Short mmCIF file of C-alpha atoms and ligand atoms in Angstrom, two decimals:
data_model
loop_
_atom_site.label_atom_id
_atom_site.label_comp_id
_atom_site.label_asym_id
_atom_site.label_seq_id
_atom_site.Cartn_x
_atom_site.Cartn_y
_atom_site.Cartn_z
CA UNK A 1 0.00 0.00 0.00
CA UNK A 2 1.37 3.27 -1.16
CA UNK A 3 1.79 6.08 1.52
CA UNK A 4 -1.14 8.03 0.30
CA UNK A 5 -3.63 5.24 0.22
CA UNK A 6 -2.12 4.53 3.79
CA UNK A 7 -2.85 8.04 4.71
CA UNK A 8 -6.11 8.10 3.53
CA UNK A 9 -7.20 4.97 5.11
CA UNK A 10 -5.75 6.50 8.39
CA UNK A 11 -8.07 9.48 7.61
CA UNK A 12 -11.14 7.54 6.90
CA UNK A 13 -10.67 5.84 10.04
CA UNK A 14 -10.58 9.29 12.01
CA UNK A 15 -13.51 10.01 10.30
CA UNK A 16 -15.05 7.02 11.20
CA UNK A 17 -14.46 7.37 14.23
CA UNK A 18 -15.61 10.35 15.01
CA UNK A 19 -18.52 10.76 17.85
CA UNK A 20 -19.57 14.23 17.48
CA UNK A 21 -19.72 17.42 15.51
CA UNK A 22 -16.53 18.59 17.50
CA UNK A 23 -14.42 15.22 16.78
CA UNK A 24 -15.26 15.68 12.68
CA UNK A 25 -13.70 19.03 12.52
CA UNK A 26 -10.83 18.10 14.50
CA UNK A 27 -10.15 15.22 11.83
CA UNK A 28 -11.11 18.23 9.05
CA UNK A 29 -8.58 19.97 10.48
CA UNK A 30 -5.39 17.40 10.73
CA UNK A 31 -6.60 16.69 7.32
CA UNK A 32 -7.30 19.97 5.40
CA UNK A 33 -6.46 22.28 8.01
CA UNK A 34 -3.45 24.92 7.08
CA UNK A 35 -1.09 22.62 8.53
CA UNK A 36 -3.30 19.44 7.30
CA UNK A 37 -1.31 16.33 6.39
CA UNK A 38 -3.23 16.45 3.29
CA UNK A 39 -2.51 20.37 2.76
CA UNK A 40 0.91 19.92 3.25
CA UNK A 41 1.40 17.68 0.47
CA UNK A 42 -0.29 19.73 -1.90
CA UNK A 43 1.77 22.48 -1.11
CA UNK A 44 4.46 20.25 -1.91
CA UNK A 45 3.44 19.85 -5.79
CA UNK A 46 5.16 23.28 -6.70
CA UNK A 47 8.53 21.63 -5.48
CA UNK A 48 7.62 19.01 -7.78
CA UNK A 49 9.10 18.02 -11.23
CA UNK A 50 6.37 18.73 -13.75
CA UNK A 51 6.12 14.88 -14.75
CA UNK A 52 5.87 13.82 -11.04
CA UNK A 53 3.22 16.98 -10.47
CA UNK A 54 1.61 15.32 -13.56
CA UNK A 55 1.21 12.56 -11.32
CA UNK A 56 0.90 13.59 -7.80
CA UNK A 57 -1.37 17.00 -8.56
CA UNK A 58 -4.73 14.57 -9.67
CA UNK A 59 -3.72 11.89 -6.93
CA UNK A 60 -3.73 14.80 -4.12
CA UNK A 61 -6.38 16.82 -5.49
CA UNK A 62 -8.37 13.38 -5.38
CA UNK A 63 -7.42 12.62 -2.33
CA UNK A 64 -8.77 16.09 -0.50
CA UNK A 65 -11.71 15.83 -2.36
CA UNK A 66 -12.41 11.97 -1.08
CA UNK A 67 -11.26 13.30 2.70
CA UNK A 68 -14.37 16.48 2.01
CA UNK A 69 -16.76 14.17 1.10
CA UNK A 70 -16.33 11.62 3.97
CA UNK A 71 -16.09 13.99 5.82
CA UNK A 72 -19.50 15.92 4.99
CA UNK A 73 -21.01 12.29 4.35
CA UNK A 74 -19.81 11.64 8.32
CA UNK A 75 -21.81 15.01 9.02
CA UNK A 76 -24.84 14.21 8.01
CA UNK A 77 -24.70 10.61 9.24
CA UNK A 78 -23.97 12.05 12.79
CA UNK A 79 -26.89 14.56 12.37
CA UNK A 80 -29.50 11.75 11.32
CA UNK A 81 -28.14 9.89 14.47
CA UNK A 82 -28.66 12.88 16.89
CA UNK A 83 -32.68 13.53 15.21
CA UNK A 84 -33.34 9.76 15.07
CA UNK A 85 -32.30 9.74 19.02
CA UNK A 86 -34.38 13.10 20.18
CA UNK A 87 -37.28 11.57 18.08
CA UNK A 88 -36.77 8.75 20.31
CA UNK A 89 -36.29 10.28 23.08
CA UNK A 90 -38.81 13.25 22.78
CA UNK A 91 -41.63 10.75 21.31
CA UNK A 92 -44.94 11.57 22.81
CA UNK A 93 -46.93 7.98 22.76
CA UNK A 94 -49.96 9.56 22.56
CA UNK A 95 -51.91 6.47 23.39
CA UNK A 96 -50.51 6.77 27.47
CA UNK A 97 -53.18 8.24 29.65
CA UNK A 98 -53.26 11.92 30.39
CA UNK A 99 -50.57 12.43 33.19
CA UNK A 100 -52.16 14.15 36.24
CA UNK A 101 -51.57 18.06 35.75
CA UNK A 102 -49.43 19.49 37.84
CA UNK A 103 -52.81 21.15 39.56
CA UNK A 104 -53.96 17.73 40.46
CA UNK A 105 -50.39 16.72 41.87
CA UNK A 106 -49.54 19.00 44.66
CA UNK A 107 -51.69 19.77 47.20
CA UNK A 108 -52.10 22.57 49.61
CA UNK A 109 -51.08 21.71 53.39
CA UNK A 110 -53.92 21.84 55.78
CA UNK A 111 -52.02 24.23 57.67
CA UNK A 112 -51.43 26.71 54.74
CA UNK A 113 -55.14 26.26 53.90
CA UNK A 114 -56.37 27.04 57.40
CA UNK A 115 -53.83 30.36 57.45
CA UNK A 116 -55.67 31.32 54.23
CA UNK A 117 -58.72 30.70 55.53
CA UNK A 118 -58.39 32.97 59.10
CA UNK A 119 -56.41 35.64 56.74
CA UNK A 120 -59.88 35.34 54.12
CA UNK A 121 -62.19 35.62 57.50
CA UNK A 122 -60.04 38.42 59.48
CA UNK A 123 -59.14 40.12 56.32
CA UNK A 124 -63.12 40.94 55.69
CA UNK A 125 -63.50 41.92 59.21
CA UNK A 126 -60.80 44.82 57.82
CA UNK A 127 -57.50 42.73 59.83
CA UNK A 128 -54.24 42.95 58.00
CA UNK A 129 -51.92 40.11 58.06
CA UNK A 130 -48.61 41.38 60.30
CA UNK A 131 -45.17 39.57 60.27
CA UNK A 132 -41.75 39.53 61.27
CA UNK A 133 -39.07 37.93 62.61
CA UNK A 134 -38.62 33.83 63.99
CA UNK A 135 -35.62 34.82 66.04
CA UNK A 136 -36.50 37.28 68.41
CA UNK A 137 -34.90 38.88 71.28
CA UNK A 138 -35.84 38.43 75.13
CA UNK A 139 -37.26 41.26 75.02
CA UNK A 140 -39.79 41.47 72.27
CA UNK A 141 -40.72 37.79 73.32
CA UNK A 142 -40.70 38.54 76.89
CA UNK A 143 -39.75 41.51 78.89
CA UNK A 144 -42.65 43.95 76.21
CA UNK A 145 -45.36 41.36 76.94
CA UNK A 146 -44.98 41.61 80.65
CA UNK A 147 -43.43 38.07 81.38
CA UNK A 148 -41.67 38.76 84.98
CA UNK A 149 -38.08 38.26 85.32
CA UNK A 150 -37.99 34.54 85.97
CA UNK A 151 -40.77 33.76 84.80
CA UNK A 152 -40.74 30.16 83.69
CA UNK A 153 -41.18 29.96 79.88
CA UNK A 154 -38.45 32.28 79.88
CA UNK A 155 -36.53 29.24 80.92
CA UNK A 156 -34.40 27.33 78.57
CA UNK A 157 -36.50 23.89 78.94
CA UNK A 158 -39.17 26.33 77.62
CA UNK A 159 -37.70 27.71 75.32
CA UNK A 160 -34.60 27.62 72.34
CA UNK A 161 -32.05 30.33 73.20
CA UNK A 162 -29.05 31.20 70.66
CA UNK A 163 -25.76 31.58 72.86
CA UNK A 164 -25.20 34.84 73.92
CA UNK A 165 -23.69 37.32 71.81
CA UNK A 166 -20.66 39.69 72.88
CA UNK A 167 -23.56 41.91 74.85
CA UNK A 168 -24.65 38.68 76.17
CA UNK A 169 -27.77 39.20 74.75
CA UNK A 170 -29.73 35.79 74.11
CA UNK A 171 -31.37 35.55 70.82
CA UNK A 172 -34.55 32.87 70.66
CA UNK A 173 -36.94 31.44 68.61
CA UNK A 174 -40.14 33.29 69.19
CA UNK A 175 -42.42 31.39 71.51
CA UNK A 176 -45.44 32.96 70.02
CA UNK A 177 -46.67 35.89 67.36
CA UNK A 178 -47.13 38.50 69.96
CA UNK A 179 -43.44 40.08 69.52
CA UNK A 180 -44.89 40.79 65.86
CA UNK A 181 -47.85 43.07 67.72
CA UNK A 182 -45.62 44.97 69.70
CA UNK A 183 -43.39 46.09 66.97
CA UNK A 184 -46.23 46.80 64.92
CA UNK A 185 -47.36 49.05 67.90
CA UNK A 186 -44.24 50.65 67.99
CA UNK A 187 -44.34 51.17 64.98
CA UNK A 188 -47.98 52.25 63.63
CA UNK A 189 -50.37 54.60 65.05
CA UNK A 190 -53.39 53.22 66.30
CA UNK A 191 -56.32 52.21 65.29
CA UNK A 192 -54.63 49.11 64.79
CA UNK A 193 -56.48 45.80 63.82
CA UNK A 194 -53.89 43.37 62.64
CA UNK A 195 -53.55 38.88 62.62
CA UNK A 196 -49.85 37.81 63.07
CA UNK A 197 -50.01 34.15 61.63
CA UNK A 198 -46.93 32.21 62.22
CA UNK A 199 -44.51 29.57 63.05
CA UNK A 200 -43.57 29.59 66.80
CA UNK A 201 -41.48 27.25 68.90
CA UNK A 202 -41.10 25.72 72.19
CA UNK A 203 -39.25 23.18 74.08
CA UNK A 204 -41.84 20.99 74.07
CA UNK A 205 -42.22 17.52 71.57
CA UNK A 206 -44.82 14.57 72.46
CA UNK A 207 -47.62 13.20 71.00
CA UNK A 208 -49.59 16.34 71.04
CA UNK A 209 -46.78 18.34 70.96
CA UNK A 210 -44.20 19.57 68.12
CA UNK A 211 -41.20 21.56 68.76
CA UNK A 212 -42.63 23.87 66.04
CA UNK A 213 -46.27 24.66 65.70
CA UNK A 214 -47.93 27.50 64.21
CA UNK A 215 -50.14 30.36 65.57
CA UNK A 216 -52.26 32.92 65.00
CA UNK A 217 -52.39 35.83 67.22
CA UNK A 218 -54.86 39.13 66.84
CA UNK A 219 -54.64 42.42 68.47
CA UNK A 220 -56.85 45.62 68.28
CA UNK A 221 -55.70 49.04 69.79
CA UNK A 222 -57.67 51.91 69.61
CA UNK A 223 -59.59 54.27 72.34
CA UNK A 224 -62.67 52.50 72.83
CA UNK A 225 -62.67 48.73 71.89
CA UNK A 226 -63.71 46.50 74.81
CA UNK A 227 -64.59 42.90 75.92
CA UNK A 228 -68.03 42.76 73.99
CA UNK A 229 -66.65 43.87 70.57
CA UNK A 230 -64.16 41.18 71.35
CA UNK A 231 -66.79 38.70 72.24
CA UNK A 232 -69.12 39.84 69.31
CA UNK A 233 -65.49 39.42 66.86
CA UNK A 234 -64.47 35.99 68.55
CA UNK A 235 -67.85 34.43 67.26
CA UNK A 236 -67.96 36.08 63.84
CA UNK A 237 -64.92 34.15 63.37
CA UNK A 238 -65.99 30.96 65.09
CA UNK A 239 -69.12 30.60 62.45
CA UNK A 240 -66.90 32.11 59.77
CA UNK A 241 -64.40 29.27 60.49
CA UNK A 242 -66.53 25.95 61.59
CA UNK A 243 -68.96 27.17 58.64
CA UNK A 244 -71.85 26.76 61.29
CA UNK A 245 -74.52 29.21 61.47
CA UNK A 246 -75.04 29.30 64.93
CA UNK A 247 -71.81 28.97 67.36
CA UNK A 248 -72.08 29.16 71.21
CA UNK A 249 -69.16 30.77 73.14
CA UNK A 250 -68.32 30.01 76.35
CA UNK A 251 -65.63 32.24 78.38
CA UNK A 252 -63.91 30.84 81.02
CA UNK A 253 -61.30 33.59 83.36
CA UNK A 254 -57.91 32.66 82.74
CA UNK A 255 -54.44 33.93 83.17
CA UNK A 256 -51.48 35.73 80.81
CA UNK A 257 -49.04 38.27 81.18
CA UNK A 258 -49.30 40.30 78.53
CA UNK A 259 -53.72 40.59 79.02
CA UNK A 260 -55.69 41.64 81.72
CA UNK A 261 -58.55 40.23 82.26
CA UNK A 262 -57.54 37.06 80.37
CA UNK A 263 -60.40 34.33 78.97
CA UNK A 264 -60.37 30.82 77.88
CA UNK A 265 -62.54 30.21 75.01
CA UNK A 266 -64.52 27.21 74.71
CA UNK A 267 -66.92 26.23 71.78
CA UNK A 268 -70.33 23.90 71.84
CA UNK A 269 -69.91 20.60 70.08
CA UNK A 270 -70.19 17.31 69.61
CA UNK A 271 -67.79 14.52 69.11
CA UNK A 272 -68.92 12.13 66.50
CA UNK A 273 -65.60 9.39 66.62
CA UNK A 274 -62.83 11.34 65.15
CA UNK A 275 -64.95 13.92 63.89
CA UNK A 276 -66.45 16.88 66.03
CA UNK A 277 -69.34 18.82 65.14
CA UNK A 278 -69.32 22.36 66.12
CA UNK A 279 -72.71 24.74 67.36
CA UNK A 280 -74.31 21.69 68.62
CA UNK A 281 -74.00 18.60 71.24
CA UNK A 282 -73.42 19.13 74.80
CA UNK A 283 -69.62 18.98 74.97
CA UNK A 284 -66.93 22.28 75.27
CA UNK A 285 -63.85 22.28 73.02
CA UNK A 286 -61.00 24.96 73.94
CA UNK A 287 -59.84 26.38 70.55
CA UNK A 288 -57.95 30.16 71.94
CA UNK A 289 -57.30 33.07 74.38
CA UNK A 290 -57.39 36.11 74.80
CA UNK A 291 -57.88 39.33 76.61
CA UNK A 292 -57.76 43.11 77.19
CA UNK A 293 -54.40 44.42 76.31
CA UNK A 294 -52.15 44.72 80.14
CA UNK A 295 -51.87 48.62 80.46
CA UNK A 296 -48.02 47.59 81.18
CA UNK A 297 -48.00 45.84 77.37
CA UNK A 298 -49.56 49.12 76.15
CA UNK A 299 -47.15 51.08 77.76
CA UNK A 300 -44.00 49.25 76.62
CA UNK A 301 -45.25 49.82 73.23
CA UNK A 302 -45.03 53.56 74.20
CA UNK A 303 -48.49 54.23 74.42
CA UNK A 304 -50.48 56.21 76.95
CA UNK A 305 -52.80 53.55 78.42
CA UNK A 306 -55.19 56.09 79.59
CA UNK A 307 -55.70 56.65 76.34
CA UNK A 308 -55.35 53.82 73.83
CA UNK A 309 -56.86 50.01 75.13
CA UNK A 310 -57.56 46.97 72.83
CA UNK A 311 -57.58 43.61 73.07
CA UNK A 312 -55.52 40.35 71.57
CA UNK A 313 -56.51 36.59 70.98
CA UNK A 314 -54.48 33.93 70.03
CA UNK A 315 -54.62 30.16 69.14
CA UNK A 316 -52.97 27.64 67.79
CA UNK A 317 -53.56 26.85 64.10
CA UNK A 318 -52.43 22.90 64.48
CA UNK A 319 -54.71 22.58 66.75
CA UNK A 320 -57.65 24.11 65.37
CA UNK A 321 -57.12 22.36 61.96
CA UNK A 322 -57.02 19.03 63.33
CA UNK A 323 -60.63 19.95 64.67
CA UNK A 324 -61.98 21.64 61.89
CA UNK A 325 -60.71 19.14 59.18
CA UNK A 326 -60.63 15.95 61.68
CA UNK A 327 -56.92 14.97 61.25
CA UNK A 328 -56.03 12.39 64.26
CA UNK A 329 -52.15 13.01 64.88
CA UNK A 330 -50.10 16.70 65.12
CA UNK A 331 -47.20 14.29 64.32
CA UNK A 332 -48.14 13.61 60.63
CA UNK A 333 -49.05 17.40 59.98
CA UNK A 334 -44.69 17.11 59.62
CA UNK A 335 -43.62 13.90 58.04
CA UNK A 336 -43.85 15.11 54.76
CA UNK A 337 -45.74 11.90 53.98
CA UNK A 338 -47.71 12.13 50.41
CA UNK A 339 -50.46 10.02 51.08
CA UNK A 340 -51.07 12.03 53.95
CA UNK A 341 -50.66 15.20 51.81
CA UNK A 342 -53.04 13.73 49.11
CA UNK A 343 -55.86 12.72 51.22
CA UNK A 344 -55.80 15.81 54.14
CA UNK A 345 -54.48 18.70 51.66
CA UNK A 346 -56.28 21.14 49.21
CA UNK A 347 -56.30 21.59 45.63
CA UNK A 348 -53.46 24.72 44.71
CA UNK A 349 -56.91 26.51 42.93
CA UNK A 350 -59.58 25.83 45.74
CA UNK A 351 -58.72 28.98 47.50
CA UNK A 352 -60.33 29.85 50.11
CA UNK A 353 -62.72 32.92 50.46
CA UNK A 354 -65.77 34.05 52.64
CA UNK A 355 -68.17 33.64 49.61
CA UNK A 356 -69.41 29.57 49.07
CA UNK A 357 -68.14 28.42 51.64
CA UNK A 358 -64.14 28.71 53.02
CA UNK A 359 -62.93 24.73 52.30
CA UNK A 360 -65.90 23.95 49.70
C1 2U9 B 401 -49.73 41.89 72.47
C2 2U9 B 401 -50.68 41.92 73.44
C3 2U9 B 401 -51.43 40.81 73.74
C4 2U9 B 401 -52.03 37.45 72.48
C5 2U9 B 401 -52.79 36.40 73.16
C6 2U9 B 401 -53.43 34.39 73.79
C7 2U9 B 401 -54.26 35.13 74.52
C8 2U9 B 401 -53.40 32.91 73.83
C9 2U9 B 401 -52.37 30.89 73.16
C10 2U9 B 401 -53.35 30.23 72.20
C11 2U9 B 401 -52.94 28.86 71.89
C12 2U9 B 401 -51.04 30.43 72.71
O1 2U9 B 401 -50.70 28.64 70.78
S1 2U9 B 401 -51.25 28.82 72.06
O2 2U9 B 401 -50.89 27.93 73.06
N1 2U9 B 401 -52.45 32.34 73.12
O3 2U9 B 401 -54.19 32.27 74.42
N2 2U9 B 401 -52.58 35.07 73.04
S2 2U9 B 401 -54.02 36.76 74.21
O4 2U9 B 401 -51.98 38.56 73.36
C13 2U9 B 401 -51.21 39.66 73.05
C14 2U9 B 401 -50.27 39.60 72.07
C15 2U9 B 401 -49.54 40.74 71.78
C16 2U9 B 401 -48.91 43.09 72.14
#
């Protein structure tokens, strides 16, 4: 075999062998580049005698022309490939049944859902939704809501404190929303009607019990709103919420820093096994607090209580979902679990609203 048919069968087999676009003009290159192996013989014709250019000149010029067509037939080979394997790959068999849409795959957690649903009620009862930090500081969590020095949530089996900083300040996780009302009343004149809704923590983690949970606190400041607009507010939202007509209150005295008189609220109902029907029966459920605003709260917030009073609820959102939507166990509200997900959450569109019905 002479030297040229060896170097075109050398060629040929780079062409061959090459995978992609990138490979093929690499071989083009070597070939027919300016330094090609091919090139570089042609250049060598003018140092030629005329009978061996006689020769050599149709042998070469055949021989680049062979290397351009394999090399454009390699091309289009590779390019038939690379269609032929997205047509594969990108076929839609439209006989396969019509995946689920995307609407019909996620689903809204119960817990977002019931947030929507007190923001829907509270937010026609002319509440807007207030927010702000997890991490708190002692004071915003504490000292401003009129917790006593050594008081015991303030305690670390209570609650999760940060190390102290260089000020040996200790940063927490907010053990409830209310830090979110008294910067808001720091910060905005009254009349105030806002909802903080929110995820809280505490040191706490048994069956009925999660380190985090999620609340709902509500506060109104102004110069005249008392107990009975608070009563007449609490069961607006108790009807709006258990989508019962008629909801019966009861308020039991109870105890917090940061109110004055405080109240337990209990609703009428009815257990049917896990489910609980509200307005009716002859049995109480507990479902929040609340209370007139502590004068020392008010004044923290740098108020004049003789002047500005209000009042504050709060409850826990777990808690109240389970009962409004019948879900057994707190603990499955977090495991992330699908089937859980699919048969307890909402449809992403079904959003909730005052009108039809809040979880029709
Ligand atoms: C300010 C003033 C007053 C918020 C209130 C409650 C009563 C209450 C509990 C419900 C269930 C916590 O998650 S829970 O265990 N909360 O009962 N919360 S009054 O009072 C405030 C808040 C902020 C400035």
């Amino acid at each position: 075999m002479s030297d040229l048919e060896l170097l075109e069968r050398d060629i040929r087999a780079a062409i061959d062998g090459a995978s992609d676009e990138a490979a093929i003009e690499t071989v083009r290159v070597a070939a027919l580049g300016k330094k090609g192996s091919v090139s570089d013989l042609l250049k060598g014709l003018g140092a030629m005698t005329p009978d061996e250019r006689k020769v050599m000149g149709p042998a070469l010029n055949g021989l680049r022309d062979r290397v351009s067509e394999a090399l454009l037939a390699r091309r289009a080979t590779l390019k038939e490939a690379g269609l032929a394997a997205r047509l594969a790959s990108e076929a839609v068999d439209v006989t396969l049944p019509l995946r689920a849409s995307p609407l019909e795959q996620g689903r809204i957690h119960p817990i977002s859902q019931v947030i929507d649903e007190i923001t829907a009620i509270f937010g026609d009862l002319g509440f807007a939704v207030a927010e702000g930090p997890d991490i708190e500081t002692d004071d915003y969590n504490f000292t401003a809501l009129n917790f006593p020095v050594g008081h015991p949530a303030r305690e670390m089996h209570d609650t999760f404190f940060f190390n102290p900083d260089e000020q040996g300040e200790r940063l927490l996780l907010r053990t409830h929303t209310s830090p979110v009302q008294m910067r808001t009343m720091q910060t905005q004149k009254p009349p105030i009607r806002i909802i903080a809704p929110g995820r809280t923590y505490r040191n706490d983690s048994d069956q009925t019990h999660t380190p985090m949970f999620h609340q709902v606190e509500g506060l109104v400041i102004d110069t005249s709103s008392h107990i009975g607009h608070l009563k007449w507010l609490l069961e607006e939202f108790c009807r709006a919420f258990f989508e019962v007509e008629k909801v019966e209150m009861r308020m039991r005295p109870s105890f917090f820093p940061f109110t004055e008189p405080s109240m337990e609220v209990d609703i009428r109902c009815k257990r049917v096994g896990n489910e609980v029907r509200f307005g009716e029966g002859d049995d109480w459920l507990e479902i929040l607090g609340c209370g007139m605003v502590h004068p020392n709260v008010i004044r923290f917030a740098g108020l004049d209580p003789d002047v500005y009073q209000g009042f504050a609820f709060g409850m826990g959102i777990d808690r109240i979902a389970m009962l409004k939507y019948g879900m057994p166990d707190l603990r499955a509200f977090f495991d992330a679990d699908q089937r859980w997900l699919n048969h307890y959450g909402f449809r992403p569109l079904d959003l909730p609203a005052l009108v039809g019905g809040l979880s029709s």
